[in-house]
Amino acid sequence: MSTTIPINRYRFFQKIQPLSILVKIVNDSTTGCLQVFSPSGTWSIYLQEGHLVYASRSENIWEPIYRNLQRLSWQNSNLMRINEQLENFVEQCVQNQTISHADYLAICWLVDEQYISLVEAGILIEQLVLEL
């Protein structure tokens, strides 16, 4: 079941209760992306059936991915060879501003191209979420 809470339910300067929104999301087993806008940046929280799948912050989405890939490269020699390809992918995402959540797409690309396994993608996502 996918639930969308319309933006018109909340005014931009209205004080909201984040914990009550998160409780509703978990209790309703919501699937989707919750976006939170603040002066310090945009947060995107991806959920599947009420469980956290991925989260990112918009200020500098690429630096944490590169840093964590560097850590994983000690275990996976494929990662040492992908810098140029990943930079090209990142550049395409930046140029095509209609692509939202390019950081998540980059991780999917790494899995699709078999540079990292699903387990390594899970580790990468977990490390990125911990940095938020």
mmCIF file of N, CA and C in Angstrom:
data_model
loop_
_atom_site.group_PDB
_atom_site.id
_atom_site.type_symbol
_atom_site.label_atom_id
_atom_site.label_comp_id
_atom_site.label_asym_id
_atom_site.label_seq_id
_atom_site.Cartn_x
_atom_site.Cartn_y
_atom_site.Cartn_z
ATOM 1 N N MET A 1 0.836 -1.170 0.000
ATOM 2 C CA MET A 1 0.000 0.000 0.000
ATOM 3 C C MET A 1 0.883 1.236 0.000
ATOM 4 N N SER A 2 0.665 2.133 -0.919
ATOM 5 C CA SER A 2 1.432 3.366 -1.000
ATOM 6 C C SER A 2 0.558 4.529 -0.550
ATOM 7 N N THR A 3 1.078 5.310 0.364
ATOM 8 C CA THR A 3 0.322 6.431 0.896
ATOM 9 C C THR A 3 1.054 7.719 0.592
ATOM 10 N N THR A 4 0.335 8.688 0.085
ATOM 11 C CA THR A 4 0.903 10.002 -0.173
ATOM 12 C C THR A 4 0.170 11.013 0.680
ATOM 13 N N ILE A 5 0.921 11.766 1.455
ATOM 14 C CA ILE A 5 0.326 12.837 2.240
ATOM 15 C C ILE A 5 0.466 14.108 1.424
ATOM 16 N N PRO A 6 -0.644 14.713 1.007
ATOM 17 C CA PRO A 6 -0.567 15.892 0.156
ATOM 18 C C PRO A 6 0.146 17.047 0.850
ATOM 19 N N ILE A 7 0.909 17.791 0.055
ATOM 20 C CA ILE A 7 1.671 18.912 0.586
ATOM 21 C C ILE A 7 0.764 19.975 1.188
ATOM 22 N N ASN A 8 -0.470 20.076 0.686
ATOM 23 C CA ASN A 8 -1.343 21.131 1.184
ATOM 24 C C ASN A 8 -1.835 20.865 2.601
ATOM 25 N N ARG A 9 -1.554 19.702 3.157
ATOM 26 C CA ARG A 9 -1.931 19.435 4.547
ATOM 27 C C ARG A 9 -1.038 20.193 5.515
ATOM 28 N N TYR A 10 0.146 20.582 5.064
ATOM 29 C CA TYR A 10 1.083 21.295 5.922
ATOM 30 C C TYR A 10 1.505 22.585 5.233
ATOM 31 N N ARG A 11 1.522 23.649 5.971
ATOM 32 C CA ARG A 11 2.007 24.928 5.448
ATOM 33 C C ARG A 11 3.526 24.942 5.633
ATOM 34 N N PHE A 12 4.229 25.646 4.754
ATOM 35 C CA PHE A 12 5.684 25.623 4.802
ATOM 36 C C PHE A 12 6.249 26.136 6.124
ATOM 37 N N PHE A 13 5.579 27.069 6.752
ATOM 38 C CA PHE A 13 6.108 27.609 7.995
ATOM 39 C C PHE A 13 5.344 27.095 9.211
ATOM 40 N N GLN A 14 4.508 26.101 8.994
ATOM 41 C CA GLN A 14 3.746 25.493 10.079
ATOM 42 C C GLN A 14 4.662 24.551 10.861
ATOM 43 N N LYS A 15 4.599 24.644 12.177
ATOM 44 C CA LYS A 15 5.391 23.737 13.002
ATOM 45 C C LYS A 15 4.733 22.358 12.963
ATOM 46 N N ILE A 16 5.518 21.358 12.590
ATOM 47 C CA ILE A 16 4.984 19.995 12.516
ATOM 48 C C ILE A 16 5.629 19.138 13.598
ATOM 49 N N GLN A 17 5.028 18.031 13.869
ATOM 50 C CA GLN A 17 5.542 17.087 14.857
ATOM 51 C C GLN A 17 6.166 15.905 14.118
ATOM 52 N N PRO A 18 7.490 15.929 13.893
ATOM 53 C CA PRO A 18 8.136 14.875 13.097
ATOM 54 C C PRO A 18 7.903 13.465 13.639
ATOM 55 N N LEU A 19 7.922 13.305 14.948
ATOM 56 C CA LEU A 19 7.735 11.962 15.504
ATOM 57 C C LEU A 19 6.352 11.410 15.203
ATOM 58 N N SER A 20 5.334 12.267 15.242
ATOM 59 C CA SER A 20 3.983 11.771 14.945
ATOM 60 C C SER A 20 3.858 11.382 13.474
ATOM 61 N N ILE A 21 4.537 12.108 12.597
ATOM 62 C CA ILE A 21 4.526 11.755 11.171
ATOM 63 C C ILE A 21 5.234 10.415 10.965
ATOM 64 N N LEU A 22 6.384 10.231 11.610
ATOM 65 C CA LEU A 22 7.117 8.967 11.472
ATOM 66 C C LEU A 22 6.326 7.792 12.049
ATOM 67 N N VAL A 23 5.650 7.999 13.171
ATOM 68 C CA VAL A 23 4.816 6.938 13.751
ATOM 69 C C VAL A 23 3.715 6.549 12.771
ATOM 70 N N LYS A 24 3.086 7.539 12.132
ATOM 71 C CA LYS A 24 2.031 7.270 11.150
ATOM 72 C C LYS A 24 2.591 6.479 9.965
ATOM 73 N N ILE A 25 3.766 6.861 9.497
ATOM 74 C CA ILE A 25 4.400 6.173 8.369
ATOM 75 C C ILE A 25 4.655 4.705 8.715
ATOM 76 N N VAL A 26 5.197 4.455 9.901
ATOM 77 C CA VAL A 26 5.501 3.082 10.318
ATOM 78 C C VAL A 26 4.214 2.285 10.517
ATOM 79 N N ASN A 27 3.241 2.876 11.217
ATOM 80 C CA ASN A 27 1.988 2.162 11.502
ATOM 81 C C ASN A 27 1.192 1.850 10.241
ATOM 82 N N ASP A 28 1.253 2.741 9.242
ATOM 83 C CA ASP A 28 0.509 2.531 7.998
ATOM 84 C C ASP A 28 1.300 1.726 6.971
ATOM 85 N N SER A 29 2.509 1.282 7.335
ATOM 86 C CA SER A 29 3.384 0.533 6.415
ATOM 87 C C SER A 29 3.541 1.267 5.085
ATOM 88 N N THR A 30 3.869 2.540 5.175
ATOM 89 C CA THR A 30 3.988 3.402 4.004
ATOM 90 C C THR A 30 5.206 3.038 3.164
ATOM 91 N N THR A 31 5.043 3.101 1.842
ATOM 92 C CA THR A 31 6.137 2.933 0.896
ATOM 93 C C THR A 31 6.245 4.215 0.091
ATOM 94 N N GLY A 32 7.470 4.736 -0.033
ATOM 95 C CA GLY A 32 7.660 5.954 -0.812
ATOM 96 C C GLY A 32 8.836 6.755 -0.297
ATOM 97 N N CYS A 33 8.849 8.024 -0.656
ATOM 98 C CA CYS A 33 9.931 8.921 -0.277
ATOM 99 C C CYS A 33 9.350 10.094 0.504
ATOM 100 N N LEU A 34 9.838 10.289 1.709
ATOM 101 C CA LEU A 34 9.467 11.438 2.523
ATOM 102 C C LEU A 34 10.548 12.481 2.330
ATOM 103 N N GLN A 35 10.162 13.667 1.877
ATOM 104 C CA GLN A 35 11.134 14.738 1.706
ATOM 105 C C GLN A 35 10.866 15.816 2.735
ATOM 106 N N VAL A 36 11.932 16.235 3.402
ATOM 107 C CA VAL A 36 11.852 17.269 4.424
ATOM 108 C C VAL A 36 12.751 18.410 3.979
ATOM 109 N N PHE A 37 12.179 19.606 3.911
ATOM 110 C CA PHE A 37 12.915 20.782 3.472
ATOM 111 C C PHE A 37 13.195 21.661 4.681
ATOM 112 N N SER A 38 14.447 22.096 4.809
ATOM 113 C CA SER A 38 14.829 22.993 5.895
ATOM 114 C C SER A 38 15.869 23.966 5.360
ATOM 115 N N PRO A 39 16.161 25.018 6.117
ATOM 116 C CA PRO A 39 17.185 25.962 5.653
ATOM 117 C C PRO A 39 18.549 25.313 5.445
ATOM 118 N N SER A 40 18.826 24.215 6.149
ATOM 119 C CA SER A 40 20.137 23.575 6.015
ATOM 120 C C SER A 40 20.206 22.569 4.876
ATOM 121 N N GLY A 41 19.097 22.303 4.204
ATOM 122 C CA GLY A 41 19.118 21.373 3.080
ATOM 123 C C GLY A 41 17.849 20.555 2.993
ATOM 124 N N THR A 42 17.838 19.653 2.036
ATOM 125 C CA THR A 42 16.695 18.775 1.816
ATOM 126 C C THR A 42 17.075 17.361 2.230
ATOM 127 N N TRP A 43 16.197 16.727 2.972
ATOM 128 C CA TRP A 43 16.376 15.341 3.379
ATOM 129 C C TRP A 43 15.404 14.494 2.586
ATOM 130 N N SER A 44 15.869 13.374 2.063
ATOM 131 C CA SER A 44 15.008 12.403 1.386
ATOM 132 C C SER A 44 15.120 11.089 2.145
ATOM 133 N N ILE A 45 13.978 10.589 2.595
ATOM 134 C CA ILE A 45 13.939 9.365 3.382
ATOM 135 C C ILE A 45 13.091 8.355 2.616
ATOM 136 N N TYR A 46 13.724 7.281 2.165
ATOM 137 C CA TYR A 46 13.048 6.264 1.366
ATOM 138 C C TYR A 46 12.558 5.145 2.279
ATOM 139 N N LEU A 47 11.284 4.800 2.120
ATOM 140 C CA LEU A 47 10.662 3.792 2.974
ATOM 141 C C LEU A 47 9.999 2.715 2.135
ATOM 142 N N GLN A 48 10.027 1.502 2.645
ATOM 143 C CA GLN A 48 9.301 0.403 2.013
ATOM 144 C C GLN A 48 8.539 -0.319 3.111
ATOM 145 N N GLU A 49 7.223 -0.284 2.991
ATOM 146 C CA GLU A 49 6.327 -0.898 3.969
ATOM 147 C C GLU A 49 6.658 -0.457 5.397
ATOM 148 N N GLY A 50 6.936 0.844 5.555
ATOM 149 C CA GLY A 50 7.196 1.410 6.874
ATOM 150 C C GLY A 50 8.610 1.255 7.383
ATOM 151 N N HIS A 51 9.490 0.617 6.602
ATOM 152 C CA HIS A 51 10.872 0.403 7.023
ATOM 153 C C HIS A 51 11.804 1.312 6.226
ATOM 154 N N LEU A 52 12.817 1.850 6.899
ATOM 155 C CA LEU A 52 13.805 2.700 6.251
ATOM 156 C C LEU A 52 14.627 1.882 5.265
ATOM 157 N N VAL A 53 14.701 2.373 4.014
ATOM 158 C CA VAL A 53 15.505 1.725 2.989
ATOM 159 C C VAL A 53 16.769 2.537 2.740
ATOM 160 N N TYR A 54 16.623 3.857 2.681
ATOM 161 C CA TYR A 54 17.743 4.727 2.340
ATOM 162 C C TYR A 54 17.387 6.145 2.746
ATOM 163 N N ALA A 55 18.389 6.943 3.064
ATOM 164 C CA ALA A 55 18.167 8.354 3.372
ATOM 165 C C ALA A 55 19.344 9.151 2.835
ATOM 166 N N SER A 56 19.071 10.385 2.406
ATOM 167 C CA SER A 56 20.153 11.242 1.930
ATOM 168 C C SER A 56 19.843 12.695 2.245
ATOM 169 N N ARG A 57 20.888 13.495 2.260
ATOM 170 C CA ARG A 57 20.763 14.925 2.463
ATOM 171 C C ARG A 57 21.341 15.610 1.241
ATOM 172 N N SER A 58 20.714 16.685 0.785
ATOM 173 C CA SER A 58 21.029 17.242 -0.525
ATOM 174 C C SER A 58 22.256 18.130 -0.596
ATOM 175 N N GLU A 59 22.813 18.587 0.502
ATOM 176 C CA GLU A 59 23.899 19.555 0.416
ATOM 177 C C GLU A 59 25.066 19.064 -0.426
ATOM 178 N N ASN A 60 25.638 17.946 -0.081
ATOM 179 C CA ASN A 60 26.715 17.372 -0.882
ATOM 180 C C ASN A 60 26.561 15.854 -0.878
ATOM 181 N N ILE A 61 25.775 15.362 -1.822
ATOM 182 C CA ILE A 61 25.441 13.941 -1.816
ATOM 183 C C ILE A 61 26.577 13.055 -2.319
ATOM 184 N N TRP A 62 27.525 13.607 -3.055
ATOM 185 C CA TRP A 62 28.546 12.762 -3.677
ATOM 186 C C TRP A 62 29.720 12.468 -2.765
ATOM 187 N N GLU A 63 30.104 13.413 -1.935
ATOM 188 C CA GLU A 63 31.277 13.223 -1.088
ATOM 189 C C GLU A 63 31.142 12.009 -0.172
ATOM 190 N N PRO A 64 30.008 11.815 0.522
ATOM 191 C CA PRO A 64 29.892 10.615 1.362
ATOM 192 C C PRO A 64 29.960 9.307 0.567
ATOM 193 N N ILE A 65 29.391 9.295 -0.633
ATOM 194 C CA ILE A 65 29.447 8.075 -1.453
ATOM 195 C C ILE A 65 30.888 7.760 -1.826
ATOM 196 N N TYR A 66 31.627 8.771 -2.304
ATOM 197 C CA TYR A 66 33.024 8.546 -2.673
ATOM 198 C C TYR A 66 33.849 8.081 -1.469
ATOM 199 N N ARG A 67 33.646 8.722 -0.317
ATOM 200 C CA ARG A 67 34.397 8.369 0.885
ATOM 201 C C ARG A 67 34.114 6.916 1.293
ATOM 202 N N ASN A 68 32.855 6.515 1.266
ATOM 203 C CA ASN A 68 32.505 5.151 1.666
ATOM 204 C C ASN A 68 32.913 4.122 0.625
ATOM 205 N N LEU A 69 32.895 4.493 -0.646
ATOM 206 C CA LEU A 69 33.404 3.581 -1.677
ATOM 207 C C LEU A 69 34.900 3.361 -1.497
ATOM 208 N N GLN A 70 35.599 4.408 -1.078
ATOM 209 C CA GLN A 70 37.035 4.285 -0.814
ATOM 210 C C GLN A 70 37.279 3.248 0.287
ATOM 211 N N ARG A 71 36.446 3.277 1.324
ATOM 212 C CA ARG A 71 36.569 2.286 2.403
ATOM 213 C C ARG A 71 36.298 0.876 1.887
ATOM 214 N N LEU A 72 35.261 0.737 1.041
ATOM 215 C CA LEU A 72 34.920 -0.583 0.497
ATOM 216 C C LEU A 72 35.977 -1.096 -0.477
ATOM 217 N N SER A 73 36.748 -0.184 -1.081
ATOM 218 C CA SER A 73 37.723 -0.603 -2.094
ATOM 219 C C SER A 73 38.814 -1.492 -1.504
ATOM 220 N N TRP A 74 38.995 -1.455 -0.203
ATOM 221 C CA TRP A 74 39.960 -2.354 0.431
ATOM 222 C C TRP A 74 39.502 -3.805 0.317
ATOM 223 N N GLN A 75 38.188 -4.005 0.231
ATOM 224 C CA GLN A 75 37.628 -5.354 0.158
ATOM 225 C C GLN A 75 37.259 -5.751 -1.267
ATOM 226 N N ASN A 76 37.091 -4.759 -2.142
ATOM 227 C CA ASN A 76 36.602 -5.028 -3.496
ATOM 228 C C ASN A 76 37.489 -4.280 -4.491
ATOM 229 N N SER A 77 38.350 -5.003 -5.191
ATOM 230 C CA SER A 77 39.301 -4.364 -6.108
ATOM 231 C C SER A 77 38.613 -3.727 -7.317
ATOM 232 N N ASN A 78 37.370 -4.136 -7.640
ATOM 233 C CA ASN A 78 36.635 -3.512 -8.749
ATOM 234 C C ASN A 78 36.438 -2.021 -8.527
ATOM 235 N N LEU A 79 36.316 -1.628 -7.271
ATOM 236 C CA LEU A 79 36.019 -0.234 -6.965
ATOM 237 C C LEU A 79 37.177 0.697 -7.293
ATOM 238 N N MET A 80 38.391 0.187 -7.343
ATOM 239 C CA MET A 80 39.542 1.026 -7.672
ATOM 240 C C MET A 80 39.523 1.439 -9.141
ATOM 241 N N ARG A 81 38.790 0.686 -9.963
ATOM 242 C CA ARG A 81 38.798 0.937 -11.403
ATOM 243 C C ARG A 81 37.592 1.720 -11.895
ATOM 244 N N ILE A 82 36.680 2.090 -11.023
ATOM 245 C CA ILE A 82 35.431 2.679 -11.503
ATOM 246 C C ILE A 82 35.336 4.187 -11.353
ATOM 247 N N ASN A 83 36.364 4.825 -10.820
ATOM 248 C CA ASN A 83 36.262 6.265 -10.569
ATOM 249 C C ASN A 83 35.809 7.047 -11.793
ATOM 250 N N GLU A 84 36.415 6.775 -12.935
ATOM 251 C CA GLU A 84 36.073 7.529 -14.143
ATOM 252 C C GLU A 84 34.628 7.271 -14.570
ATOM 253 N N GLN A 85 34.214 6.009 -14.565
ATOM 254 C CA GLN A 85 32.839 5.692 -14.952
ATOM 255 C C GLN A 85 31.833 6.317 -13.986
ATOM 256 N N LEU A 86 32.129 6.258 -12.694
ATOM 257 C CA LEU A 86 31.218 6.839 -11.708
ATOM 258 C C LEU A 86 31.175 8.359 -11.851
ATOM 259 N N GLU A 87 32.318 8.975 -12.106
ATOM 260 C CA GLU A 87 32.340 10.426 -12.319
ATOM 261 C C GLU A 87 31.510 10.809 -13.537
ATOM 262 N N ASN A 88 31.566 10.009 -14.609
ATOM 263 C CA ASN A 88 30.734 10.270 -15.789
ATOM 264 C C ASN A 88 29.256 10.152 -15.442
ATOM 265 N N PHE A 89 28.905 9.134 -14.668
ATOM 266 C CA PHE A 89 27.513 8.961 -14.247
ATOM 267 C C PHE A 89 27.065 10.155 -13.409
ATOM 268 N N VAL A 90 27.901 10.567 -12.467
ATOM 269 C CA VAL A 90 27.581 11.713 -11.608
ATOM 270 C C VAL A 90 27.397 12.965 -12.449
ATOM 271 N N GLU A 91 28.302 13.177 -13.407
ATOM 272 C CA GLU A 91 28.210 14.363 -14.267
ATOM 273 C C GLU A 91 26.906 14.367 -15.058
ATOM 274 N N GLN A 92 26.496 13.217 -15.578
ATOM 275 C CA GLN A 92 25.223 13.132 -16.301
ATOM 276 C C GLN A 92 24.057 13.472 -15.382
ATOM 277 N N CYS A 93 24.109 12.993 -14.156
ATOM 278 C CA CYS A 93 23.035 13.290 -13.196
ATOM 279 C C CYS A 93 22.975 14.781 -12.888
ATOM 280 N N VAL A 94 24.132 15.400 -12.731
ATOM 281 C CA VAL A 94 24.172 16.830 -12.422
ATOM 282 C C VAL A 94 23.675 17.643 -13.608
ATOM 283 N N GLN A 95 24.092 17.278 -14.822
ATOM 284 C CA GLN A 95 23.660 18.008 -16.013
ATOM 285 C C GLN A 95 22.168 17.850 -16.255
ATOM 286 N N ASN A 96 21.637 16.677 -16.008
ATOM 287 C CA ASN A 96 20.221 16.407 -16.200
ATOM 288 C C ASN A 96 19.518 16.596 -14.861
ATOM 289 N N GLN A 97 19.186 17.827 -14.547
ATOM 290 C CA GLN A 97 18.646 18.146 -13.231
ATOM 291 C C GLN A 97 17.270 17.547 -12.995
ATOM 292 N N THR A 98 16.675 16.942 -14.024
ATOM 293 C CA THR A 98 15.385 16.293 -13.813
ATOM 294 C C THR A 98 15.544 14.965 -13.080
ATOM 295 N N ILE A 99 16.768 14.456 -13.007
ATOM 296 C CA ILE A 99 17.011 13.215 -12.267
ATOM 297 C C ILE A 99 17.112 13.566 -10.792
ATOM 298 N N SER A 100 16.138 13.105 -10.028
ATOM 299 C CA SER A 100 16.213 13.337 -8.589
ATOM 300 C C SER A 100 16.804 12.103 -7.925
ATOM 301 N N HIS A 101 17.381 12.303 -6.787
ATOM 302 C CA HIS A 101 17.940 11.216 -5.987
ATOM 303 C C HIS A 101 19.054 10.491 -6.738
ATOM 304 N N ALA A 102 19.937 11.264 -7.323
ATOM 305 C CA ALA A 102 21.013 10.692 -8.126
ATOM 306 C C ALA A 102 21.964 9.848 -7.286
ATOM 307 N N ASP A 103 22.085 10.141 -6.000
ATOM 308 C CA ASP A 103 22.958 9.334 -5.154
ATOM 309 C C ASP A 103 22.452 7.893 -5.060
ATOM 310 N N TYR A 104 21.162 7.742 -4.898
ATOM 311 C CA TYR A 104 20.565 6.398 -4.845
ATOM 312 C C TYR A 104 20.703 5.709 -6.207
ATOM 313 N N LEU A 105 20.487 6.463 -7.286
ATOM 314 C CA LEU A 105 20.653 5.901 -8.631
ATOM 315 C C LEU A 105 22.089 5.460 -8.873
ATOM 316 N N ALA A 106 23.056 6.200 -8.318
ATOM 317 C CA ALA A 106 24.462 5.824 -8.477
ATOM 318 C C ALA A 106 24.739 4.480 -7.810
ATOM 319 N N ILE A 107 24.163 4.262 -6.648
ATOM 320 C CA ILE A 107 24.342 2.976 -5.966
ATOM 321 C C ILE A 107 23.698 1.856 -6.789
ATOM 322 N N CYS A 108 22.509 2.110 -7.316
ATOM 323 C CA CYS A 108 21.850 1.119 -8.183
ATOM 324 C C CYS A 108 22.702 0.833 -9.415
ATOM 325 N N TRP A 109 23.313 1.874 -9.988
ATOM 326 C CA TRP A 109 24.179 1.714 -11.156
ATOM 327 C C TRP A 109 25.376 0.824 -10.807
ATOM 328 N N LEU A 110 25.978 1.054 -9.643
ATOM 329 C CA LEU A 110 27.117 0.237 -9.219
ATOM 330 C C LEU A 110 26.737 -1.238 -9.118
ATOM 331 N N VAL A 111 25.532 -1.512 -8.634
ATOM 332 C CA VAL A 111 25.056 -2.902 -8.534
ATOM 333 C C VAL A 111 24.758 -3.455 -9.924
ATOM 334 N N ASP A 112 24.032 -2.671 -10.746
ATOM 335 C CA ASP A 112 23.675 -3.127 -12.099
ATOM 336 C C ASP A 112 24.906 -3.440 -12.940
ATOM 337 N N GLU A 113 25.952 -2.627 -12.788
ATOM 338 C CA GLU A 113 27.187 -2.835 -13.550
ATOM 339 C C GLU A 113 28.094 -3.878 -12.890
ATOM 340 N N GLN A 114 27.639 -4.439 -11.788
ATOM 341 C CA GLN A 114 28.341 -5.483 -11.041
ATOM 342 C C GLN A 114 29.694 -5.032 -10.488
ATOM 343 N N TYR A 115 29.790 -3.732 -10.157
ATOM 344 C CA TYR A 115 30.984 -3.247 -9.469
ATOM 345 C C TYR A 115 30.914 -3.583 -7.988
ATOM 346 N N ILE A 116 29.679 -3.620 -7.453
ATOM 347 C CA ILE A 116 29.487 -4.024 -6.067
ATOM 348 C C ILE A 116 28.334 -5.027 -6.009
ATOM 349 N N SER A 117 28.369 -5.855 -4.977
ATOM 350 C CA SER A 117 27.300 -6.843 -4.788
ATOM 351 C C SER A 117 26.145 -6.194 -4.023
ATOM 352 N N LEU A 118 25.041 -6.908 -3.937
ATOM 353 C CA LEU A 118 23.913 -6.416 -3.144
ATOM 354 C C LEU A 118 24.308 -6.261 -1.677
ATOM 355 N N VAL A 119 25.134 -7.170 -1.186
ATOM 356 C CA VAL A 119 25.597 -7.079 0.202
ATOM 357 C C VAL A 119 26.429 -5.812 0.389
ATOM 358 N N GLU A 120 27.338 -5.540 -0.556
ATOM 359 C CA GLU A 120 28.163 -4.333 -0.462
ATOM 360 C C GLU A 120 27.313 -3.078 -0.596
ATOM 361 N N ALA A 121 26.284 -3.122 -1.440
ATOM 362 C CA ALA A 121 25.364 -1.980 -1.554
ATOM 363 C C ALA A 121 24.669 -1.745 -0.223
ATOM 364 N N GLY A 122 24.274 -2.818 0.433
ATOM 365 C CA GLY A 122 23.649 -2.695 1.749
ATOM 366 C C GLY A 122 24.590 -2.070 2.763
ATOM 367 N N ILE A 123 25.854 -2.490 2.747
ATOM 368 C CA ILE A 123 26.859 -1.919 3.652
ATOM 369 C C ILE A 123 27.052 -0.441 3.341
ATOM 370 N N LEU A 124 27.158 -0.103 2.056
ATOM 371 C CA LEU A 124 27.329 1.291 1.642
ATOM 372 C C LEU A 124 26.151 2.143 2.103
ATOM 373 N N ILE A 125 24.942 1.668 1.870
ATOM 374 C CA ILE A 125 23.742 2.412 2.277
ATOM 375 C C ILE A 125 23.708 2.565 3.792
ATOM 376 N N GLU A 126 24.035 1.505 4.505
ATOM 377 C CA GLU A 126 24.041 1.573 5.970
ATOM 378 C C GLU A 126 25.037 2.620 6.460
ATOM 379 N N GLN A 127 26.230 2.644 5.873
ATOM 380 C CA GLN A 127 27.235 3.628 6.273
ATOM 381 C C GLN A 127 26.785 5.052 5.950
ATOM 382 N N LEU A 128 26.154 5.231 4.792
ATOM 383 C CA LEU A 128 25.670 6.563 4.416
ATOM 384 C C LEU A 128 24.567 7.034 5.357
ATOM 385 N N VAL A 129 23.672 6.133 5.722
ATOM 386 C CA VAL A 129 22.586 6.494 6.644
ATOM 387 C C VAL A 129 23.158 6.863 8.006
ATOM 388 N N LEU A 130 24.172 6.143 8.463
ATOM 389 C CA LEU A 130 24.780 6.450 9.758
ATOM 390 C C LEU A 130 25.422 7.832 9.768
ATOM 391 N N GLU A 131 25.883 8.303 8.612
ATOM 392 C CA GLU A 131 26.499 9.627 8.528
ATOM 393 C C GLU A 131 25.488 10.758 8.583
ATOM 394 N N LEU A 132 24.234 10.451 8.285
ATOM 395 C CA LEU A 132 23.215 11.495 8.303
ATOM 396 C C LEU A 132 22.984 11.933 9.721
#
